[in-house]
Short mmCIF file of C-alpha atoms in Angstrom, two decimals:
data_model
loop_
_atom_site.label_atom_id
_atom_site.label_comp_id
_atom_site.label_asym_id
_atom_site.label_seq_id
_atom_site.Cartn_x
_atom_site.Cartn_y
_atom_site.Cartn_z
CA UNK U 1 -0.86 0.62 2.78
CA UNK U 2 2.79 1.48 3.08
CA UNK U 3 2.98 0.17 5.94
CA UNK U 4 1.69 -2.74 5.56
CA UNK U 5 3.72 -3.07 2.37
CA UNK U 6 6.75 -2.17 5.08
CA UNK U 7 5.88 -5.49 7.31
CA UNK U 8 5.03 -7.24 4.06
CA UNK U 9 9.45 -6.62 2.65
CA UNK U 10 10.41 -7.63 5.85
CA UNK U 11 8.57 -10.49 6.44
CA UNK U 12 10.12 -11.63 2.70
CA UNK U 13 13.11 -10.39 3.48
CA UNK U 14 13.62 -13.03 6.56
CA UNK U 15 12.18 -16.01 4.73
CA UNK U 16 14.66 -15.45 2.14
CA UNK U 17 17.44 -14.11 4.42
CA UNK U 18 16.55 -17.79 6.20
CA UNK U 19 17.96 -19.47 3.13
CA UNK U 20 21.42 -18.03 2.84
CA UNK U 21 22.55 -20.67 5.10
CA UNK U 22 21.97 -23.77 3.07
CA UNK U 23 23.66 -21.76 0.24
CA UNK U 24 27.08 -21.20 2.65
CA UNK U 25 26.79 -25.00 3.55
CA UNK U 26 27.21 -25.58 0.37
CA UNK U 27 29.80 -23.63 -0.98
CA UNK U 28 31.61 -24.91 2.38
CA UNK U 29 31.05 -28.62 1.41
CA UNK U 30 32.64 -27.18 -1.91
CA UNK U 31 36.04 -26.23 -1.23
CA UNK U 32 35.66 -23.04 0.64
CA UNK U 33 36.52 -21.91 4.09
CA UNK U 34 34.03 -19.90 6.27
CA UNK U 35 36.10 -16.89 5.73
CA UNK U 36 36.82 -16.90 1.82
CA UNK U 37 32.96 -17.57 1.24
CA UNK U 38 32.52 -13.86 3.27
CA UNK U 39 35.18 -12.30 0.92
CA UNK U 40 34.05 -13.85 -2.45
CA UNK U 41 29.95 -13.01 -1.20
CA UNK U 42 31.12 -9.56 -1.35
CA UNK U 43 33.17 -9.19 -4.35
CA UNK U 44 30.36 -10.82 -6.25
CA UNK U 45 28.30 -8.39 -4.91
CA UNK U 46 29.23 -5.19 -6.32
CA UNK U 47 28.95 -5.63 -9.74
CA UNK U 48 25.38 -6.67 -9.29
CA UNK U 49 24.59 -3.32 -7.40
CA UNK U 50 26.40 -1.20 -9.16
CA UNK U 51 24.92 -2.71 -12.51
CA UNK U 52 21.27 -1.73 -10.65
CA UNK U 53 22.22 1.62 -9.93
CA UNK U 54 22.96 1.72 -13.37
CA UNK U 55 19.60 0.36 -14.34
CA UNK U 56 18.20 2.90 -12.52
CA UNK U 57 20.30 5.67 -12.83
CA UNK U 58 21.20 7.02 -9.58
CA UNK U 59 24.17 8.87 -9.18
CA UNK U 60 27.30 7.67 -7.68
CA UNK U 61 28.64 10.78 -5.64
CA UNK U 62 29.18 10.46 -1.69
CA UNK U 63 31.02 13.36 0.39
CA UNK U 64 33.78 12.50 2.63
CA UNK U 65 32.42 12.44 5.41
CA UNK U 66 29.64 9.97 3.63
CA UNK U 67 32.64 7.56 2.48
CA UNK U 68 33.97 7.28 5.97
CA UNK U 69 30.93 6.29 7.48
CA UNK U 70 30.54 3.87 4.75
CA UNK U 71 33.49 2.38 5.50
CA UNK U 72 32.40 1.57 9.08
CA UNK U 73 29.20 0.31 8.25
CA UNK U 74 30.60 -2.18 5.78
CA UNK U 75 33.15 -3.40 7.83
CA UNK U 76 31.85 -3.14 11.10
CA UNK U 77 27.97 -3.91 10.40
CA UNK U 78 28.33 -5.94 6.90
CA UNK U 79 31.92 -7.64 7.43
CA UNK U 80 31.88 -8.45 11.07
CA UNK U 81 28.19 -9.48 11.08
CA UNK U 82 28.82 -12.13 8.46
CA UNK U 83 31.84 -13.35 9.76
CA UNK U 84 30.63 -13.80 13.21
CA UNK U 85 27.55 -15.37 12.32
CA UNK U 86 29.26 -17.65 9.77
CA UNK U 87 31.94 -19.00 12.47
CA UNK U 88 28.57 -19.83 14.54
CA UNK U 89 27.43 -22.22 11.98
CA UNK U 90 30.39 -24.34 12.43
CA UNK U 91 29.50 -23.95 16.23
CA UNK U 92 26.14 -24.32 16.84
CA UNK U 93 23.42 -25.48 14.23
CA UNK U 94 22.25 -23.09 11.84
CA UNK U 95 19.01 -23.29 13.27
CA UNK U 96 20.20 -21.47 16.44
CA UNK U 97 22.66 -19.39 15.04
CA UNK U 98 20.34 -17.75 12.76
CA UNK U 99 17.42 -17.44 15.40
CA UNK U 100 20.50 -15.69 17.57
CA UNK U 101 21.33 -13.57 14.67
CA UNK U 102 17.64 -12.26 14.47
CA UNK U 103 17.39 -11.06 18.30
CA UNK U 104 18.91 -7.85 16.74
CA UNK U 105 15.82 -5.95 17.14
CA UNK U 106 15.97 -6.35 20.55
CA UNK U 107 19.56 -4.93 20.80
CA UNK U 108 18.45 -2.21 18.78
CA UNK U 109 15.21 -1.15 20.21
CA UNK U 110 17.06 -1.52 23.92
CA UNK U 111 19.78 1.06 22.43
CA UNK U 112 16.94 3.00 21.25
CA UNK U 113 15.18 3.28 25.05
CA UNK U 114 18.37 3.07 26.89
CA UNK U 115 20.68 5.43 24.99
CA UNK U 116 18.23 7.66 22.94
CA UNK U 117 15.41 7.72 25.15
CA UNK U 118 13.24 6.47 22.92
CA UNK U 119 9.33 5.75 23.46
CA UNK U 120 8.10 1.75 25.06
CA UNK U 121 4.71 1.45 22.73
CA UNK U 122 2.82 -1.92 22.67
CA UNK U 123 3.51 -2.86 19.31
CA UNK U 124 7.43 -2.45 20.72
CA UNK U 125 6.60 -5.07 23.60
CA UNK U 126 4.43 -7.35 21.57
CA UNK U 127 7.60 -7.68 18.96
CA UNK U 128 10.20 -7.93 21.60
CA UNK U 129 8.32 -10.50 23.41
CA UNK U 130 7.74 -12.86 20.35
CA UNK U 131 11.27 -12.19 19.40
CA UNK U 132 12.48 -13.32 23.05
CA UNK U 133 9.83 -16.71 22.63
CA UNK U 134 10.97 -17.58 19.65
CA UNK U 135 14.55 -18.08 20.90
CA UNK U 136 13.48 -19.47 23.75
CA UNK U 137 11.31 -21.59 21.80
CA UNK U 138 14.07 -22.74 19.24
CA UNK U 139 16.29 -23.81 22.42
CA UNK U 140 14.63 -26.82 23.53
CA UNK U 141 15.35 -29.90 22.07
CA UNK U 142 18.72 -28.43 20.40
CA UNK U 143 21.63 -30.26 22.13
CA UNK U 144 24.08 -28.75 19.51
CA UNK U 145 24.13 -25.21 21.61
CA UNK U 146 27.27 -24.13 22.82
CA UNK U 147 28.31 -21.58 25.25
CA UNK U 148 31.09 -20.35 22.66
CA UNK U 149 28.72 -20.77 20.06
CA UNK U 150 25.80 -19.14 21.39
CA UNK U 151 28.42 -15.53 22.26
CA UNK U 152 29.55 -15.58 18.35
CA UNK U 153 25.80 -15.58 17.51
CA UNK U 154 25.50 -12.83 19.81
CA UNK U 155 27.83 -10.85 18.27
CA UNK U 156 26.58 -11.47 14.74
CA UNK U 157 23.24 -9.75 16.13
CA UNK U 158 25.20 -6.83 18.22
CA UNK U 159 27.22 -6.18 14.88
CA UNK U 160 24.08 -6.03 13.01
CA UNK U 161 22.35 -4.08 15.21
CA UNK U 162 25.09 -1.29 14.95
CA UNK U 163 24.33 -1.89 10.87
CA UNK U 164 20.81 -0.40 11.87
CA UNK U 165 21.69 2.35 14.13
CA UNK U 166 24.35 3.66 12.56
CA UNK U 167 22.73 3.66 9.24
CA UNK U 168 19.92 5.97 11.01
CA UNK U 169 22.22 8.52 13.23
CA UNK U 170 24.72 8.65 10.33
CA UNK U 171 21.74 9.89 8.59
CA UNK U 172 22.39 7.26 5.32
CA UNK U 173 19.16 5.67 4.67
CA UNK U 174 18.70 8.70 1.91
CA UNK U 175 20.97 7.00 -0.20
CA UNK U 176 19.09 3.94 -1.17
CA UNK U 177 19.52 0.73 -0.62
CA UNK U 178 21.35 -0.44 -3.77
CA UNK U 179 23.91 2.61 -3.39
CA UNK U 180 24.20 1.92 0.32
CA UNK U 181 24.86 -1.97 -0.52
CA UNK U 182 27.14 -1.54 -3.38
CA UNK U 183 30.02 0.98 -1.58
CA UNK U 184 29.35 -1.08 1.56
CA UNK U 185 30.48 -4.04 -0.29
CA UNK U 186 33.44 -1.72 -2.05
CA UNK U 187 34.95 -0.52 1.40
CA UNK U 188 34.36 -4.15 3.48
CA UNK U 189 35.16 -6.51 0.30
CA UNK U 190 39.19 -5.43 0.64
CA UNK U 191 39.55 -6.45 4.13
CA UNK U 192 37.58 -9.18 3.90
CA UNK U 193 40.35 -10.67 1.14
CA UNK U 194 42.92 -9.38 3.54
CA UNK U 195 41.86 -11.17 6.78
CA UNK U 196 41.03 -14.28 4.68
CA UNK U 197 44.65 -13.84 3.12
CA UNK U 198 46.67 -13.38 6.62
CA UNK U 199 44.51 -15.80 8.02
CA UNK U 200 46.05 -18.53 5.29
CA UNK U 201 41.88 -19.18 5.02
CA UNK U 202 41.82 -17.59 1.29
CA UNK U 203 40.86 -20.44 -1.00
CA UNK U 204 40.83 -20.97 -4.62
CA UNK U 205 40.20 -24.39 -5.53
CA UNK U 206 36.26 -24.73 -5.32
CA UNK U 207 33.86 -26.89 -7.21
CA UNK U 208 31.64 -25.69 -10.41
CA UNK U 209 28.31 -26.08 -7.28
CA UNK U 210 30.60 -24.01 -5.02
CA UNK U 211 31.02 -21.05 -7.30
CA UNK U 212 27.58 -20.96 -8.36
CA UNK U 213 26.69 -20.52 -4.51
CA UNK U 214 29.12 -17.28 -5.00
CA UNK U 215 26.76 -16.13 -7.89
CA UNK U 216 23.51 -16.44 -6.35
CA UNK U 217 24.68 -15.56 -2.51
CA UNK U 218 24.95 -11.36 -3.93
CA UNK U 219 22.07 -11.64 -4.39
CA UNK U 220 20.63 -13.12 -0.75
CA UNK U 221 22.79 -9.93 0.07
CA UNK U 222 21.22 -7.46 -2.02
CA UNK U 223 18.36 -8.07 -1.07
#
């Protein structure tokens, strides 16, 4: 039963993950850049994690050595990811781009075999294969696709794929989700509003529909 409640999250997980980019389309049409939406997503999100960890209780307290890693997840697996995969909307459609994004468990499971020596099973094939269909699948017909495009993708997936290792060798999936979430969100959230700021891409001046997107895109994060 767990795991079938396991395939079950995931499976909702995607659908809803699936909608996040109508909501950046439309904070875009809005007012705001590609990279402010990634630095206001996260802001917005740590209130509403920290005010579940409340809800629930759990303690705050991280080592040092906890904090650091943190900080690389967040910026390297949460920041990067985002940012890549948001330039590839502008690129490619968000069709592709997001079909790109979700190759990650191939990355991942070829880390797995290749660097880790992990087991091939069937059930590792079988996903892999659909996976690799899927994208080949989504290509024909789509005359949007772009060589440029199609790398940034690729590096949305690769960062996110490091989000999923590294979260399992630095030995953080303990923590929780929400916990994990909100100090990912602290540590990436800062240089988010710093590249967005150097970058002269920091914007302000949004409409009431383009703020709301800000309110309800936490929570296609904290998911």
């Amino acid at each position: 039963m767990n795991k079938f409640n396991g395939i079950l999250l995931c499976c909702l997980a995607a659908v809803i993950y699936g909608f996040g980019p109508f909501l950046i389309v439309n904070a875009q049409a809005g007012g705001a850049s590609m990279v402010s939406i990634n630095a206001w997503r996260l802001l917005f999100s740590i209130p509403i994690a920290y005010v579940i960890l409340k809800c629930q209780k759990k303690n705050f307290d991280i080592t040092k050595k906890e904090a650091l890693n943190l900080f690389i997840l967040g910026n390297v697996g949460g920041l990067l990811t985002a940012m890549f995969l948001f330039q590839a909307y502008n690129m490619i459609s968000t069709g592709m781009a997001t079909t790109l994004h979700f190759t990650y468990p191939i990355l991942v499971n070829a880390v797995g075999i290749v660097l880790y020596k992990e087991g091939v099973t069937i059930n590792k094939i079988l996903a892999l294969s659909l996976a690799i269909s899927g994208v080949i699948a989504i290509s024909f017909g789509d005359v949007s696709v772009t060589i440029m495009g199609v790398i940034i993708a690729m590096l949305s997936s690769s960062c996110f794929a490091f989000y999923i290792i590294f979260i399992e060798r630095a030995k953080l999936a303990d923590m929780g989700t929400f916990k994990l979430t909100f100090y990912s969100c602290l540590f990436s959230a800062p240089t988010a509003f710093l590249l967005a700021y150097l970058m002269g891409d920091l914007t302000y001046n949004h409409t009431p529909a383009s703020w709301a997107t800000f309110l309800v895109l936490p929570y296609w994060l904290v998911q």
